[in-house]
Every structure is written in structure tokens, then in C-alpha cells.
Coordinates of C-alpha atoms in Angstrom, one line a residue:
Chain A
M1 CA 2.3 -4.6 -13.7
S2 CA -0.5 -7.4 -14.6
E3 CA -1.1 -8.6 -11.2
K4 CA -4.5 -7.7 -9.6
G5 CA -4.3 -4.9 -6.9
R6 CA -5.4 -5.3 -3.5
L7 CA -8.3 -3.8 -1.3
I8 CA -6.5 -2.2 1.9
V9 CA -9.0 -1.3 4.6
V10 CA -7.6 1.0 7.2
S11 CA -9.4 1.8 10.6
G12 CA -8.5 3.0 13.7
P13 CA -9.4 5.8 16.5
S14 CA -10.0 9.0 15.5
G15 CA -6.9 11.3 16.2
A16 CA -4.3 7.8 15.5
G17 CA -3.3 9.4 12.5
K18 CA -4.6 7.1 10.1
S19 CA -4.8 9.4 7.0
T20 CA -1.2 11.1 7.8
V21 CA 0.4 7.3 7.7
V22 CA -1.6 6.2 4.6
F23 CA -0.8 9.5 2.6
K24 CA 3.2 9.0 3.7
A25 CA 2.9 5.5 2.6
I26 CA 1.6 5.9 -0.9
E27 CA 3.7 8.9 -1.4
G28 CA 5.3 8.5 -4.7
R29 CA 3.6 5.1 -5.2
K30 CA 1.8 4.8 -8.6
D31 CA 0.4 1.5 -7.6
M32 CA -1.8 3.1 -4.7
C33 CA -5.0 4.9 -4.6
F34 CA -7.8 5.9 -2.1
S35 CA -11.3 4.8 -2.9
T36 CA -13.7 7.7 -3.7
S37 CA -17.0 7.4 -2.0
V38 CA -20.7 7.9 -3.4
T39 CA -22.6 10.4 -1.2
S40 CA -26.2 11.6 -1.5
R41 CA -25.5 15.1 0.0
K42 CA -25.0 18.2 -2.2
A43 CA -21.5 18.9 -3.2
R44 CA -20.2 22.1 -1.2
P45 CA -18.5 25.0 -3.3
G46 CA -15.2 23.6 -4.7
E47 CA -16.1 20.1 -4.3
V48 CA -15.7 18.5 -7.7
D49 CA -17.6 15.1 -8.6
G50 CA -15.8 12.1 -8.8
R51 CA -12.6 14.1 -6.8
E52 CA -14.0 14.6 -3.2
Y53 CA -17.0 12.2 -3.6
F54 CA -19.4 11.0 -6.5
F55 CA -22.5 13.2 -6.0
I56 CA -25.7 11.0 -6.4
T57 CA -29.4 11.3 -5.4
R58 CA -30.9 9.5 -2.7
E59 CA -33.0 7.3 -5.3
R60 CA -30.1 6.3 -7.0
F61 CA -28.4 5.7 -3.8
A62 CA -31.1 3.4 -2.5
E63 CA -31.1 1.7 -5.9
M64 CA -27.2 1.1 -5.5
I65 CA -28.0 -0.7 -2.1
E66 CA -30.8 -2.8 -3.8
N67 CA -28.4 -3.8 -6.6
D68 CA -25.5 -4.4 -4.1
E69 CA -23.5 -1.8 -5.7
L70 CA -22.0 -0.8 -2.6
L71 CA -19.3 -2.5 -0.6
E72 CA -20.5 -0.8 2.5
H73 CA -22.8 2.3 3.4
A74 CA -23.8 4.4 6.4
E75 CA -26.1 7.4 7.3
Y76 CA -24.4 10.4 8.8
V77 CA -26.2 13.6 10.0
G78 CA -29.0 12.7 7.5
N79 CA -26.8 11.9 4.6
C80 CA -25.8 8.6 2.9
Y81 CA -22.3 7.6 2.3
G82 CA -21.1 4.5 0.3
T83 CA -18.2 2.7 -1.3
P84 CA -18.9 1.7 -4.8
R85 CA -18.1 -1.9 -5.6
K86 CA -17.6 -1.1 -9.4
F87 CA -15.0 1.6 -8.6
V88 CA -13.0 -0.3 -6.5
E89 CA -13.1 -3.6 -8.7
D90 CA -12.1 -1.7 -11.8
K91 CA -9.2 -0.1 -9.9
L92 CA -8.1 -3.5 -8.7
A93 CA -8.5 -4.9 -12.1
Q94 CA -5.9 -2.2 -13.2
G95 CA -3.5 -3.7 -10.7
M96 CA -3.9 -0.5 -8.2
N97 CA -4.1 -1.2 -4.4
V98 CA -7.0 0.4 -3.2
V99 CA -7.3 2.0 0.2
L100 CA -10.4 2.4 2.2
D101 CA -10.2 4.8 5.3
I102 CA -13.2 3.4 7.1
E103 CA -14.9 2.8 10.7
V104 CA -14.7 -0.5 12.1
Q105 CA -18.6 -1.2 11.2
G106 CA -18.0 -0.3 7.5
A107 CA -14.7 -2.5 7.6
R108 CA -17.0 -5.2 8.7
Q109 CA -19.3 -5.2 6.0
V110 CA -16.5 -4.8 3.2
A111 CA -14.7 -7.6 4.5
G112 CA -17.8 -9.6 4.2
K113 CA -18.0 -8.9 0.6
M114 CA -14.3 -8.8 -0.4
P115 CA -12.6 -11.5 1.9
D116 CA -9.2 -10.9 0.2
A117 CA -9.1 -7.3 1.9
V118 CA -6.2 -6.6 3.8
K119 CA -7.4 -5.4 7.3
I120 CA -5.2 -2.9 9.1
F121 CA -6.0 -1.5 12.4
V122 CA -3.9 1.7 12.9
I123 CA -3.5 3.1 16.7
P124 CA -1.6 5.3 18.7
P125 CA 1.2 4.0 21.0
T126 CA -0.9 4.6 24.3
L127 CA -4.6 5.9 24.7
D128 CA -2.8 8.5 26.7
E129 CA -1.1 9.4 23.7
L130 CA -4.1 9.7 22.0
K131 CA -5.6 12.2 24.5
N132 CA -2.4 14.3 24.2
R133 CA -2.7 14.3 20.2
L134 CA -6.6 15.1 20.7
E135 CA -5.7 17.9 22.9
K136 CA -2.8 19.6 20.6
R137 CA -5.3 19.8 17.9
G138 CA -6.9 22.8 19.9
T139 CA -10.3 22.4 18.3
E140 CA -11.8 19.9 20.6
T141 CA -13.6 20.3 23.7
E142 CA -12.7 18.2 26.9
E143 CA -16.3 16.7 26.3
S144 CA -15.5 15.7 22.8
I145 CA -12.0 14.1 23.8
A146 CA -13.5 12.3 26.2
G147 CA -16.2 10.9 23.9
R148 CA -13.4 10.2 21.4
L149 CA -11.7 8.1 24.0
T150 CA -14.7 6.1 24.9
R151 CA -15.3 5.6 21.3
A152 CA -11.6 4.2 20.7
R153 CA -12.3 1.8 23.7
E154 CA -15.1 0.4 22.0
E155 CA -13.3 0.2 18.6
Y156 CA -10.3 -1.7 20.3
A157 CA -12.9 -4.3 21.7
E158 CA -14.0 -5.3 18.5
A159 CA -10.8 -4.9 16.6
D160 CA -10.1 -8.6 16.4
F161 CA -11.0 -9.1 12.9
Y162 CA -8.0 -7.1 11.6
D163 CA -5.1 -8.9 10.4
Y164 CA -2.5 -6.3 11.2
I165 CA -1.9 -3.9 13.8
V166 CA -0.1 -0.6 13.0
V167 CA 1.3 1.5 15.8
N168 CA 1.7 5.1 14.9
D169 CA 4.6 6.0 16.9
T170 CA 6.2 8.0 14.4
V171 CA 4.4 8.5 11.2
D172 CA 7.8 7.3 9.0
E173 CA 8.1 4.1 11.2
A174 CA 4.0 3.5 10.8
A175 CA 4.2 4.0 7.0
R176 CA 7.2 1.8 6.5
E177 CA 5.2 -0.6 8.5
L178 CA 2.3 -0.5 6.2
N179 CA 4.2 -0.8 3.1
A180 CA 6.2 -3.9 4.5
I181 CA 2.4 -5.2 5.0
L182 CA 1.6 -4.6 1.4
L183 CA 5.0 -6.2 0.1
A184 CA 4.5 -9.4 2.6
E185 CA 0.8 -9.7 1.5
K186 CA 2.2 -10.1 -2.4
C187 CA 4.7 -12.9 -1.1
R188 CA 1.9 -15.0 0.9
F189 CA 1.9 -18.4 -0.2
Q190 CA -1.6 -18.1 -2.0
N191 CA -0.9 -15.1 -3.8
R192 CA 2.2 -16.7 -5.5
V193 CA 1.5 -20.2 -5.7
Q194 CA 1.3 -19.8 -9.5
Y195 CA 4.8 -19.4 -9.6
L196 CA 5.1 -23.2 -8.4
R197 CA 2.4 -24.4 -10.9
E198 CA 4.4 -23.4 -13.9
I199 CA 5.9 -26.9 -13.7
Chain B
M1 CA 13.6 -4.4 22.3
S2 CA 12.3 -6.6 25.0
E3 CA 9.9 -8.5 22.5
K4 CA 10.6 -12.1 21.7
G5 CA 12.4 -13.0 18.5
R6 CA 10.8 -15.1 15.7
L7 CA 12.0 -18.1 14.2
I8 CA 12.3 -18.0 10.5
V9 CA 12.6 -21.4 8.4
V10 CA 13.9 -20.8 5.1
S11 CA 13.7 -23.3 2.3
G12 CA 13.9 -23.6 -1.1
P13 CA 15.7 -25.9 -4.0
S14 CA 19.3 -25.7 -4.4
G15 CA 20.5 -23.1 -6.6
A16 CA 17.8 -20.6 -5.8
G17 CA 20.1 -18.4 -4.0
K18 CA 18.7 -18.8 -0.4
S19 CA 22.0 -18.2 1.5
T20 CA 22.6 -15.3 -0.8
V21 CA 19.2 -13.7 0.0
V22 CA 19.6 -14.3 3.6
F23 CA 22.8 -12.9 4.3
K24 CA 21.7 -9.6 2.2
A25 CA 18.5 -9.2 4.3
I26 CA 20.3 -9.7 7.5
E27 CA 23.4 -7.5 6.6
G28 CA 23.8 -4.9 9.2
R29 CA 20.8 -6.1 11.3
K30 CA 21.8 -6.9 14.9
D31 CA 18.5 -8.5 15.6
M32 CA 18.8 -11.7 13.1
C33 CA 21.3 -14.7 13.3
F34 CA 21.6 -18.2 12.0
S35 CA 21.1 -21.3 13.9
T36 CA 23.9 -23.3 14.7
S37 CA 23.4 -27.2 13.9
V38 CA 24.7 -30.0 15.9
T39 CA 26.5 -32.7 14.2
S40 CA 28.0 -35.9 14.9
R41 CA 30.8 -35.7 12.2
K42 CA 34.5 -34.8 13.0
A43 CA 35.4 -31.2 13.1
R44 CA 37.5 -30.4 9.8
P45 CA 40.5 -28.4 9.9
G46 CA 39.8 -24.8 10.5
E47 CA 36.4 -25.7 11.9
V48 CA 35.4 -24.1 15.2
D49 CA 33.1 -26.0 17.7
G50 CA 30.1 -23.4 18.3
R51 CA 30.7 -21.4 15.2
E52 CA 30.3 -23.7 11.9
Y53 CA 28.7 -26.6 14.2
F54 CA 28.2 -27.8 17.8
F55 CA 30.4 -30.9 17.4
I56 CA 29.2 -33.7 19.7
T57 CA 29.2 -37.4 19.8
R58 CA 26.6 -39.9 18.5
E59 CA 25.9 -40.9 21.9
R60 CA 25.0 -37.3 22.7
F61 CA 23.3 -37.0 19.5
A62 CA 21.1 -39.8 20.3
E63 CA 20.5 -38.5 23.9
M64 CA 19.3 -35.2 22.5
I65 CA 16.8 -37.0 20.0
E66 CA 15.5 -39.1 22.9
N67 CA 15.1 -36.3 25.3
D68 CA 13.7 -34.0 22.3
E69 CA 16.1 -31.5 22.6
L70 CA 16.4 -31.3 18.6
L71 CA 13.8 -29.3 16.4
E72 CA 14.8 -31.2 13.7
H73 CA 17.5 -33.8 12.7
A74 CA 18.7 -35.9 9.8
E75 CA 21.3 -38.2 8.5
Y76 CA 23.4 -37.1 5.6
V77 CA 26.2 -39.6 4.2
G78 CA 26.7 -41.3 7.6
N79 CA 26.8 -38.3 10.0
C80 CA 23.8 -36.9 12.0
Y81 CA 22.9 -33.2 11.9
G82 CA 20.4 -31.6 13.9
T83 CA 18.9 -28.1 15.3
P84 CA 19.5 -27.8 18.9
R85 CA 16.2 -26.4 20.5
K86 CA 17.8 -24.6 23.7
F87 CA 20.1 -22.9 21.2
V88 CA 17.2 -21.4 19.1
E89 CA 15.0 -20.7 22.2
D90 CA 17.8 -18.9 24.0
K91 CA 18.3 -16.6 20.9
L92 CA 14.5 -16.0 20.7
A93 CA 14.3 -15.2 24.4
Q94 CA 16.9 -12.5 23.9
G95 CA 14.9 -10.9 21.0
M96 CA 16.9 -12.5 18.1
N97 CA 15.3 -13.5 15.0
V98 CA 16.7 -17.0 14.3
V99 CA 17.2 -18.1 10.5
L100 CA 17.1 -21.7 9.9
D101 CA 18.0 -22.4 6.4
I102 CA 17.0 -26.3 5.8
E103 CA 15.3 -28.7 3.5
V104 CA 11.5 -29.3 3.2
Q105 CA 11.5 -32.4 5.5
G106 CA 13.6 -30.5 8.1
A107 CA 11.1 -27.5 7.9
R108 CA 8.0 -29.9 8.6
Q109 CA 9.7 -31.2 11.7
V110 CA 10.5 -27.6 12.9
A111 CA 7.1 -26.2 12.1
G112 CA 5.5 -29.1 14.2
K113 CA 7.5 -28.2 17.1
M114 CA 7.4 -24.3 16.9
P115 CA 4.2 -23.6 15.4
D116 CA 5.1 -19.8 15.5
A117 CA 7.9 -20.2 13.1
V118 CA 7.5 -18.0 9.8
K119 CA 8.3 -20.5 6.9
I120 CA 9.5 -18.8 3.7
F121 CA 10.1 -20.9 0.4
V122 CA 12.7 -19.2 -1.7
I123 CA 12.6 -20.0 -5.6
P124 CA 14.2 -18.7 -8.4
P125 CA 11.8 -17.0 -11.2
T126 CA 11.5 -20.1 -13.3
L127 CA 13.0 -23.4 -13.4
D128 CA 14.9 -22.7 -16.6
E129 CA 16.3 -19.7 -14.7
L130 CA 17.3 -22.3 -12.0
K131 CA 18.9 -24.7 -14.7
N132 CA 21.2 -21.4 -15.8
R133 CA 22.1 -20.8 -12.5
L134 CA 23.2 -24.4 -11.9
E135 CA 25.0 -24.2 -15.3
K136 CA 26.9 -21.2 -14.3
R137 CA 28.4 -22.6 -11.4
G138 CA 30.5 -24.6 -13.6
T139 CA 31.2 -27.3 -10.8
E140 CA 27.7 -29.4 -12.0
T141 CA 27.8 -32.4 -14.2
E142 CA 24.8 -32.4 -16.7
E143 CA 23.4 -35.5 -14.6
S144 CA 23.6 -33.7 -11.1
I145 CA 21.8 -30.7 -12.7
A146 CA 19.1 -33.0 -13.9
G147 CA 19.0 -34.3 -10.4
R148 CA 18.7 -31.0 -9.1
L149 CA 15.9 -30.0 -11.1
T150 CA 13.8 -33.3 -10.4
R151 CA 14.6 -32.6 -6.8
A152 CA 13.2 -29.0 -7.0
R153 CA 10.3 -30.3 -8.7
E154 CA 9.5 -32.8 -5.7
E155 CA 10.1 -30.0 -3.1
Y156 CA 7.7 -27.5 -5.2
A157 CA 5.0 -30.2 -4.8
E158 CA 5.2 -30.3 -1.3
A159 CA 5.7 -26.6 -0.6
D160 CA 2.0 -25.8 0.4
F161 CA 2.9 -25.5 4.0
Y162 CA 5.2 -22.3 3.6
D163 CA 3.5 -19.1 4.6
Y164 CA 5.5 -17.1 2.1
I165 CA 7.2 -17.4 -1.3
V166 CA 10.1 -15.1 -2.1
V167 CA 11.0 -14.9 -5.7
N168 CA 14.7 -14.5 -6.4
D169 CA 14.8 -12.6 -9.2
T170 CA 17.4 -10.0 -8.0
V171 CA 18.9 -10.5 -4.7
D172 CA 18.1 -7.2 -3.4
E173 CA 14.5 -7.1 -4.1
A174 CA 14.2 -10.9 -2.5
A175 CA 15.9 -9.5 0.4
R176 CA 13.6 -6.5 0.7
E177 CA 11.0 -9.2 0.7
L178 CA 12.4 -10.9 3.1
N179 CA 12.7 -8.0 5.5
A180 CA 9.0 -6.9 4.8
I181 CA 7.8 -10.1 5.8
L182 CA 9.4 -10.0 9.1
L183 CA 8.3 -6.5 9.8
A184 CA 4.8 -7.3 8.5
E185 CA 4.9 -10.5 10.8
K186 CA 5.6 -8.2 13.9
C187 CA 2.5 -6.0 13.1
R188 CA 0.1 -9.3 12.7
F189 CA -2.8 -8.9 15.0
Q190 CA -1.8 -11.7 17.2
N191 CA 1.6 -10.3 18.1
R192 CA 0.4 -7.2 18.7
V193 CA -2.6 -7.5 20.6
Q194 CA -1.4 -6.6 24.0
Y195 CA -1.5 -2.8 22.6
L196 CA -5.0 -3.1 22.6
R197 CA -5.5 -5.1 25.8
E198 CA -3.5 -2.1 28.0
I199 CA -6.8 -0.5 28.4

């Protein structure tokens, strides 16, 4: 397996079931992994550096931005989070497909720096179904559900730069779609044109 | 299944195993069929009108060209062959994916008239392997094998308008790629954007 891997950017509204679909899709696949982010926040008990996150200082974080060492970054509740370019590029060079589970704004940043990334938007079959799923969690207030639905509508409105839409009706079918997308991408003309150039 | 089907144009050098791959891919799928061509040649014993071909007169053939009723057409050893637009469009409207097994020149004609067609080029892993396969047939002279290899090189050189390349190393894997391409195409942003428009 000497082929270079692909960067797979996965976005979608909270409650669409992105992570479940991705975990199902990569189950048993040795050629796929998640990206590990860097963060300036302190490690919580039980968190391991390089597993949940790479834990770094604010100064190092600023330096990484400065040196263009991050594919994207954002601040959230006073802490910085980012995707380290070298980590991703090393995995890709090893032939791994790297999955980035990320919001639309971050996805746009990544796509700007990695134009070959496959961009996938995971959605529930309907917004009503999204509401059902959020309610079933039992941990969300009516207000936070309303907020998430508003956010989902905003994300839908700016989703037009994704290559694919995976509809998470059932997890198995959505995972099958995700894997089909990866295989089809391998077959795309520009990714296989070397077979024609042998002559 | 109210979705419209897709037209799938499959080309590739003689001996690449196109038909075997397609037959394997559509095995058991009720949403896929081959297109049936029209021809001006006489039906041979055992051939049924509408099964092997639609058998029509030269006059009717000329009329079909005139009325833009053919997606592509060509003459071969004095007989005319063509792909009837209405047959294809009716199947697509019924939600069927229609496969056209066709040479590069015909594929270009079809793509001009049906820009949504998915264009797939099926090739053997190497030209040496193509040579082996042609030799194994036992029915080809050395001269005809040389001719087919030259033709394959010509087709490779003009294959750049295909969307995908399927490498027929093993039939099972190639059929899996073909099916993955079809599923991934269903997921492409422009084919699913209606899900986002519901809101």
C-alpha cells in the first residue's frame, strides 16, 4: 500500500451522528485514522498527551499559527484548538486516510490549505428527525435544542462547498456510503491516471 | 425509489474485461440494466427484436439521426448501430441506472448529449496483462493481438474525459469499485442538495 492517503473532512450538524457513522465506517480498516488536535487547554485527569489531544502552551500555539503549522484553528471557551499539519501529512504519506471531524468554518480553512481533501457533509434525513434525536439524548434543554436547530440551518446554508452529502438514516447505510465515497475517490481519473501513463 | 437513474458509460480496451465486470456489478441489482441498441442489420437466427437489438430499416435509422433520436451512432462493416435516446431516457425516468458499453468515440458523442452521464474507463492492470488475456483467448492471431494493443494505446491517449478509471485486476474488486462509484455518485452534493433545500 504505497499510495498516498486522503484527507477526509467530515462536518454536519450536532446530532446528525457524524462520529457514529465515521466509527462504523473505519471499523476494522487499518488504512484509516482520526486526526489528533493540538490544544492549549490543560489535560484533564485520564487524558493522555497525543491520544485525546497534543497538549501545548499558548506560546507554542501562537508559534504554530505564525509558522503555518496548523491546517485550521479556533478558540472555544477561552482555549485554542487546532489541526497540526505535520501530523496529518505524515499519516497521509504513510498511506493512511485521515478523518477530520470539524465544523464548517474549520472545514473551509482546511480545504483552502489542502485542496485534495474529500469534503463530506453528514446530515439527518430531516430536521424533524434531528430534533427527535436531540430530544432523545435527554440531556438537552428545549432552548439548547432550538439553538442547535438554528445552527443546523446556518450550516446547511453554507454547505455548498462539500463534495458529498451522506444522509444518516441508518448508521450502516451511511457508513456504507462513506466507504463507497472513499473507494470511488481512489478510482477518480486524476488519481489513477498513472495507470494510463505506463505506456 | 422515485429518484432518477444515472446513465453509466463504460469504455475500455478490448480484452480489459468490461462486460464481465459490469455483469458482476449488476448481478442481483434490480435498479440496473444495459441499454439496447438499434441496428440496421438483419436479425440473425435466434435474435429477438428488442432483446439483442431493436432491428430497424436504414431509412428509419437515417430518420432517427435526423430527429436527434440517437445518443450516438456508428457504422461497422456496412451496418449502422446506435443508442436510442428515448429507450435510455424512459429507463432513467423509471429510476433505473442504464449501462452503455461503448467505444471512446461513441462515449464522447453520448457525453455531449447527456452531460450527467458517469463516464468509467475500465482497464487491465498493465498492457502486458492485456496481451496475456488476449493470448489466452486462443482465438486471436498474433497480428490481431498487435492491432488490439495499438488500439488500446490510442484509447488510453484520449481517455482523459472519463470521470473514473476502474482497474480490472480481479473481477470481484473491479465490480466492487464500479458499485462504489455508483453509490458515491448518488451522494454527490449536487445530487442530494434537495435534502438541504427542505428547510
